[in-house]
Short mmCIF file of C-alpha atoms in Angstrom, two decimals:
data_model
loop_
_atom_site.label_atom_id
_atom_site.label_comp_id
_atom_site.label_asym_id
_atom_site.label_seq_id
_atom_site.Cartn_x
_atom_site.Cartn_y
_atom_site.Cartn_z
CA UNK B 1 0.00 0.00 0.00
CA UNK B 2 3.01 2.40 1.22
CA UNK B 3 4.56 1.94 -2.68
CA UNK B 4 1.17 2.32 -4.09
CA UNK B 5 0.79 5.41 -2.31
CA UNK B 6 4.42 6.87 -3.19
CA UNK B 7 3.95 6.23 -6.79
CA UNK B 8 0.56 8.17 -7.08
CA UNK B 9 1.94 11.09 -5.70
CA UNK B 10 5.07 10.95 -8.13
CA UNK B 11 2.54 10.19 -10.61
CA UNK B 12 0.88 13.66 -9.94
CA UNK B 13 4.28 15.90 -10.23
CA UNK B 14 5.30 13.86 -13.33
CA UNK B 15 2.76 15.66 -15.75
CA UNK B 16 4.57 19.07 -14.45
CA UNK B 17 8.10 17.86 -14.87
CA UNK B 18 7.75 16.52 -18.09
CA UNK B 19 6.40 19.43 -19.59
CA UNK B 20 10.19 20.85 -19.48
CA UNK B 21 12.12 17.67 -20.84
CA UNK B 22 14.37 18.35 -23.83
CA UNK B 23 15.61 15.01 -23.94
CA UNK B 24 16.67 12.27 -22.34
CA UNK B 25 20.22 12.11 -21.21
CA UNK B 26 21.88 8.86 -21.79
CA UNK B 27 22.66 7.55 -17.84
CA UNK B 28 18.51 7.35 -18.12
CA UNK B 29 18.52 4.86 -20.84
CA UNK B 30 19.10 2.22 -17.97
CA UNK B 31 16.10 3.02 -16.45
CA UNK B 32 13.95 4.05 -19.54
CA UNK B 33 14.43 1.61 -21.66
CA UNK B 34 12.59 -1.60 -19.74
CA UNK B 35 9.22 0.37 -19.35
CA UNK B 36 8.35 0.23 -23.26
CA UNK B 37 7.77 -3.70 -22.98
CA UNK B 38 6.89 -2.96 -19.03
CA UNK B 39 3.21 -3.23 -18.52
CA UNK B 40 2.31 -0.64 -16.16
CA UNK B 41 1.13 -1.45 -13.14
CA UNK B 42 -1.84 -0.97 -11.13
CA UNK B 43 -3.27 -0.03 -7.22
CA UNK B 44 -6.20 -0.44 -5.51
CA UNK B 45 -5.55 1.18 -2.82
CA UNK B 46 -5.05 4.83 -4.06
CA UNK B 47 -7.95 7.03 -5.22
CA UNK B 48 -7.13 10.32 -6.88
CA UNK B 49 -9.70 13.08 -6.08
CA UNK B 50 -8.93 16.05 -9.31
CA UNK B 51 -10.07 19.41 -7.70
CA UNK B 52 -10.60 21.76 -10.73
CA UNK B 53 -12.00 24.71 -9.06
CA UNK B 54 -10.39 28.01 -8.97
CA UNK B 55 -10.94 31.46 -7.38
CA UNK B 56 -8.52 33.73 -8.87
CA UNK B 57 -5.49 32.28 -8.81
CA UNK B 58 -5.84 30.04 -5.39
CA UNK B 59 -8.26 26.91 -5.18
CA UNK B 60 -11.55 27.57 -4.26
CA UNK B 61 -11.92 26.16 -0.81
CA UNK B 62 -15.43 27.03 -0.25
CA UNK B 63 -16.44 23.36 -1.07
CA UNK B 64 -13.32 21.46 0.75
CA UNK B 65 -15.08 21.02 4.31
CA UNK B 66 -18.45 19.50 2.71
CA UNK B 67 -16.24 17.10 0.15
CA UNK B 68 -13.93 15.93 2.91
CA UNK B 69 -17.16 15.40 5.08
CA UNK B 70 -18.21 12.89 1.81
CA UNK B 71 -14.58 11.08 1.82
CA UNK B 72 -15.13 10.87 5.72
CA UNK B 73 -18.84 9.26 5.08
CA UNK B 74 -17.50 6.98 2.44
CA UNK B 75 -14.90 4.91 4.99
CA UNK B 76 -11.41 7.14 2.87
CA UNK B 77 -8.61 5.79 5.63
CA UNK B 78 -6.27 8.94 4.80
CA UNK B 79 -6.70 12.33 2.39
CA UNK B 80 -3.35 13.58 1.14
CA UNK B 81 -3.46 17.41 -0.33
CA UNK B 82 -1.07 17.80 -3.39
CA UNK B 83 -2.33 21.28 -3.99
CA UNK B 84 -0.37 24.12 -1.36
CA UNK B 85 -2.55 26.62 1.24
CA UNK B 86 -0.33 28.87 1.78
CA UNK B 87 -2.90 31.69 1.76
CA UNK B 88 -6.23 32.03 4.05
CA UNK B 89 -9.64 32.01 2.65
CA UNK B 90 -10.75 35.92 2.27
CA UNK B 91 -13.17 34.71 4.42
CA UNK B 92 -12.06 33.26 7.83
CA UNK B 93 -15.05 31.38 8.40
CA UNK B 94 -14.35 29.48 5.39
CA UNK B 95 -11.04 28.85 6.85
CA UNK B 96 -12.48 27.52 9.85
CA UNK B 97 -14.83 25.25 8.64
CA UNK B 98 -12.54 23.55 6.28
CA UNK B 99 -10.14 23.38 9.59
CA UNK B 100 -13.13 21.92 11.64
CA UNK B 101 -13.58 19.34 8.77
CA UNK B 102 -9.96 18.02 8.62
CA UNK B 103 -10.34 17.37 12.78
CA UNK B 104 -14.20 15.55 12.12
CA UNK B 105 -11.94 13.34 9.37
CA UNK B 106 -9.36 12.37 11.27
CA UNK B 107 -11.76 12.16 14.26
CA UNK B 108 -10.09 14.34 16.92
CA UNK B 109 -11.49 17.80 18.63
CA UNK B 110 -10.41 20.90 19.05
CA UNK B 111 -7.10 20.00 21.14
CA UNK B 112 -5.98 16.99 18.93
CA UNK B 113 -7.30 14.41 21.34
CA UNK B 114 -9.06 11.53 20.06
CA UNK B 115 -12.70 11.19 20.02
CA UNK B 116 -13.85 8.06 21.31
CA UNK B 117 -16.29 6.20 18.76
CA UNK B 118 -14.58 8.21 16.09
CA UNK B 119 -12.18 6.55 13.33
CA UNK B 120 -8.73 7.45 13.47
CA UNK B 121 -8.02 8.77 10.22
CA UNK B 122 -4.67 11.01 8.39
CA UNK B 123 -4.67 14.30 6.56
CA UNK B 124 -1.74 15.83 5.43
CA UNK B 125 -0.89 19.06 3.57
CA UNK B 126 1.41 20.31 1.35
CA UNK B 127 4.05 22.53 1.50
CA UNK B 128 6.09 24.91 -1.15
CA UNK B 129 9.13 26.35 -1.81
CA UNK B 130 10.23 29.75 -3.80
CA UNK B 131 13.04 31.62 -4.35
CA UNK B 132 13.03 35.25 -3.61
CA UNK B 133 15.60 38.35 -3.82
CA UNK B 134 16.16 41.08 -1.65
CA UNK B 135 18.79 43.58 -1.64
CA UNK B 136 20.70 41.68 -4.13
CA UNK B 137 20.96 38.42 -1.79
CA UNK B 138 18.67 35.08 -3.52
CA UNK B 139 17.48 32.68 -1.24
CA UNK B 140 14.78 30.48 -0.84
CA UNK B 141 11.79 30.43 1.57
CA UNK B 142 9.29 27.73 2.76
CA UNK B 143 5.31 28.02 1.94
CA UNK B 144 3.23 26.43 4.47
CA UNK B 145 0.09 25.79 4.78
CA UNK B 146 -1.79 28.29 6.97
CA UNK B 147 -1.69 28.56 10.47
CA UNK B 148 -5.71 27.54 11.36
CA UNK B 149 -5.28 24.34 8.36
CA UNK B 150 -1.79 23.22 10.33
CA UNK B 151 -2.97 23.69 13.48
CA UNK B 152 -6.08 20.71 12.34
CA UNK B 153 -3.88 18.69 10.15
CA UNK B 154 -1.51 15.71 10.91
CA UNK B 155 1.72 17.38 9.72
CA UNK B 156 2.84 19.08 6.48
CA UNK B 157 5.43 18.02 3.61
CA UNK B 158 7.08 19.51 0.92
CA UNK B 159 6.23 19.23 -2.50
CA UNK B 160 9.31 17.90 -3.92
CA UNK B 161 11.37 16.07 -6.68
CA UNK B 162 14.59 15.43 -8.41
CA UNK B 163 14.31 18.34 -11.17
CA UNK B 164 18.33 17.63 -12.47
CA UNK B 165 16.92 15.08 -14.87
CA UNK B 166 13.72 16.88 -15.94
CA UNK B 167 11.91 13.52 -15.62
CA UNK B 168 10.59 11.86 -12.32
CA UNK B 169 12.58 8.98 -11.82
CA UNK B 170 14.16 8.90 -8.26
CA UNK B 171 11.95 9.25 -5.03
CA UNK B 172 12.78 12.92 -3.28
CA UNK B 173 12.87 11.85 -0.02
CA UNK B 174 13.65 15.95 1.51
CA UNK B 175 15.68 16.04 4.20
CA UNK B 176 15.61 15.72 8.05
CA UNK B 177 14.71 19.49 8.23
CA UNK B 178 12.94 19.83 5.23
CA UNK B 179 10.91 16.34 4.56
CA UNK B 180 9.13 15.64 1.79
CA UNK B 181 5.49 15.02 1.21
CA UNK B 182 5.91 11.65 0.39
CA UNK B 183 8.33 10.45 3.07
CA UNK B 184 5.87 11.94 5.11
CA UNK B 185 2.77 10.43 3.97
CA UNK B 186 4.44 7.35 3.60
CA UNK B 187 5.61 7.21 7.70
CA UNK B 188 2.40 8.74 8.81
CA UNK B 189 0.60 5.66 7.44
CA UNK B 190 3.23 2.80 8.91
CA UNK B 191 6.13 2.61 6.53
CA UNK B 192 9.00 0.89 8.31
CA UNK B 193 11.79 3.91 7.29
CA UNK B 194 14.77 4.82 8.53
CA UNK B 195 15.73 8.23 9.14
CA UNK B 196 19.30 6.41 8.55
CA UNK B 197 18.30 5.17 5.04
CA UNK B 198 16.34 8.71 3.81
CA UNK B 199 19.29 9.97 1.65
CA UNK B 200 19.44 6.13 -0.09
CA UNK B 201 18.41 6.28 -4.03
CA UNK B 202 14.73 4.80 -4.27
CA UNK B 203 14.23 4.63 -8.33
CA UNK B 204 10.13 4.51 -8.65
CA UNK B 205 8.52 1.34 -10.73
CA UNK B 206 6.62 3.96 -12.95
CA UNK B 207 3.26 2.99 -13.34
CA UNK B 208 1.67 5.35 -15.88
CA UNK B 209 -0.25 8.52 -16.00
CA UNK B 210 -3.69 8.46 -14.14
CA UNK B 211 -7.14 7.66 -16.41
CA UNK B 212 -8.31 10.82 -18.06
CA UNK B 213 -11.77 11.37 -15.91
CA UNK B 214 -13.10 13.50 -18.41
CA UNK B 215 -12.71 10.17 -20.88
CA UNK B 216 -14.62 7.20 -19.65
CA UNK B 217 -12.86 4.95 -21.60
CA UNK B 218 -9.49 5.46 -20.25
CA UNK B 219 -7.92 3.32 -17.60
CA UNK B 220 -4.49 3.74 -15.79
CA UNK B 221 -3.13 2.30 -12.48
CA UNK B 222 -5.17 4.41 -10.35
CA UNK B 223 -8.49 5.02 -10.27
CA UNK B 224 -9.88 8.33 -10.38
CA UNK B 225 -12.88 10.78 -10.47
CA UNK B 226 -13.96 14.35 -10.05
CA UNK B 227 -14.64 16.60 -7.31
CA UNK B 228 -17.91 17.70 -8.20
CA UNK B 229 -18.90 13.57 -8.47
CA UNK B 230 -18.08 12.86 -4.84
CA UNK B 231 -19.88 16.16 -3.89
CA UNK B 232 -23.69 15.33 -6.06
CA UNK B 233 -23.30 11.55 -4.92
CA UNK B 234 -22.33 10.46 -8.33
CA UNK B 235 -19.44 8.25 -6.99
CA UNK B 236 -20.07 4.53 -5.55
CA UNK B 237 -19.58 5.23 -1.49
CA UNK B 238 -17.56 1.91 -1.60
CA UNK B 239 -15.53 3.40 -4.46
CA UNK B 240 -13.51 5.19 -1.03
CA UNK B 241 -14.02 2.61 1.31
CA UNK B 242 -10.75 1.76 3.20
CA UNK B 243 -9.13 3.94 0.72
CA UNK B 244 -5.91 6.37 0.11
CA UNK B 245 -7.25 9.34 -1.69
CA UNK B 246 -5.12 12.40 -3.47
#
């Protein structure tokens, strides 16, 4: 389940990477070369949730409290948040209620304590990094996710990947400081990992783009479907059940 999980969310960064590949260098051969007779493989223990709606230039997160209400109804076992929320809501109740919904998921109250009769359930959020100047000095800076979303949340990791080859091929495992979204995810939900072994190479068994959802045809190694499906009850409840979803 922990691999399944690792490859889905490589699988979401690779459609960004490979948008800047000019070619392939030849130390990737190795690796490339096996996965055009390599069937790709498949999960079932990964569900990818595509959230499509913007306002302005930061996801709409008027609708995130209700839809993680429906993953919570439909037995999901962990939500993982690729997307970053760095920014508050222009309106702080909105903040709040999506913050009340990530506690009612993972089934704690307002201090983090368990709630007894309640599921114990993961949600992690993402984190960002960008480069600024000032005064003529470049550095970088961390984006969080807000305070109130942190604050409800299981931890925070940083969206991150090998960008030297311009192609996702190695696990970016961050760093003891800075760790990534994956290694994260991956110890939150019972990987046995070694803070010893984070810096080892882990190449990733690619297993192929996600199915198109707007083509019902399509298939690929995870399933997938819509926001707005889970939201009018257009999804199977069991479709979740026991499930990983991004």
């Amino acid at each position: 389940m922990v691999a399944a999980l690792i490859g889905a969310v490589i699988t979401m960064f690779v459609g960004h990477a490979s948008l800047f590949r000019l070619g392939e260098p030849l130390v990737s051969l190795s690796y490339d070369i096996p996965f055009t007779v390599h069937r790709a493989g498949s999960s079932d223990d990964i569900r990818i949730v595509y959230l499509d709606e913007l306002d302005g230039d930061a996801l709409d997160r008027k609708s995130q409290a209700q839809l993680l209400d429906r993953l919570g109804e439909a037995g999901a076992m962990a939500v993982i948040y690729d997307v970053i929320f760095d920014r508050a809501s222009k309106d702080p109740a909105i903040e709040r209620e999506f913050a009340e919904a990530i506690r009612r998921f993972r089934g704690v109250d307002a201090a983090g304590q368990p709630v007894p009769g309640r599921p114990q359930r993961r949600v992690l959020l993402a984190c960002g990094r960008e480069t600024f100047s000032m005064t003529g000095v470049t550095g970088e800076q961390l984006l969080p996710p807000t305070d109130v979303l942190l604050d409800a949340a299981d931890d925070f990791g940083l969206v991150a990947w090998n960008d030297d080859i311009l192609f996702i091929r190695e696990l970016a495992t961050g760093t003891r400081d800075e760790p990534s979204l994956i290694w994260k995810a991956a110890t939150q939900l019972g990987a046995d990992l070694s803070e010893d072994s984070r810096m080892d190479q882990r190449w990733v068994n690619y297993a192929g783009p996600p199915a198109d959802p707007g083509i019902r045809k399509t298939s690929g190694p995870f399933q997938s479907c819509s926001a707005e499906s889970v939201l009018l009850n257009g999804t199977n409840p069991n479709f979740f059940r026991y499930k990983i979803v991004l």
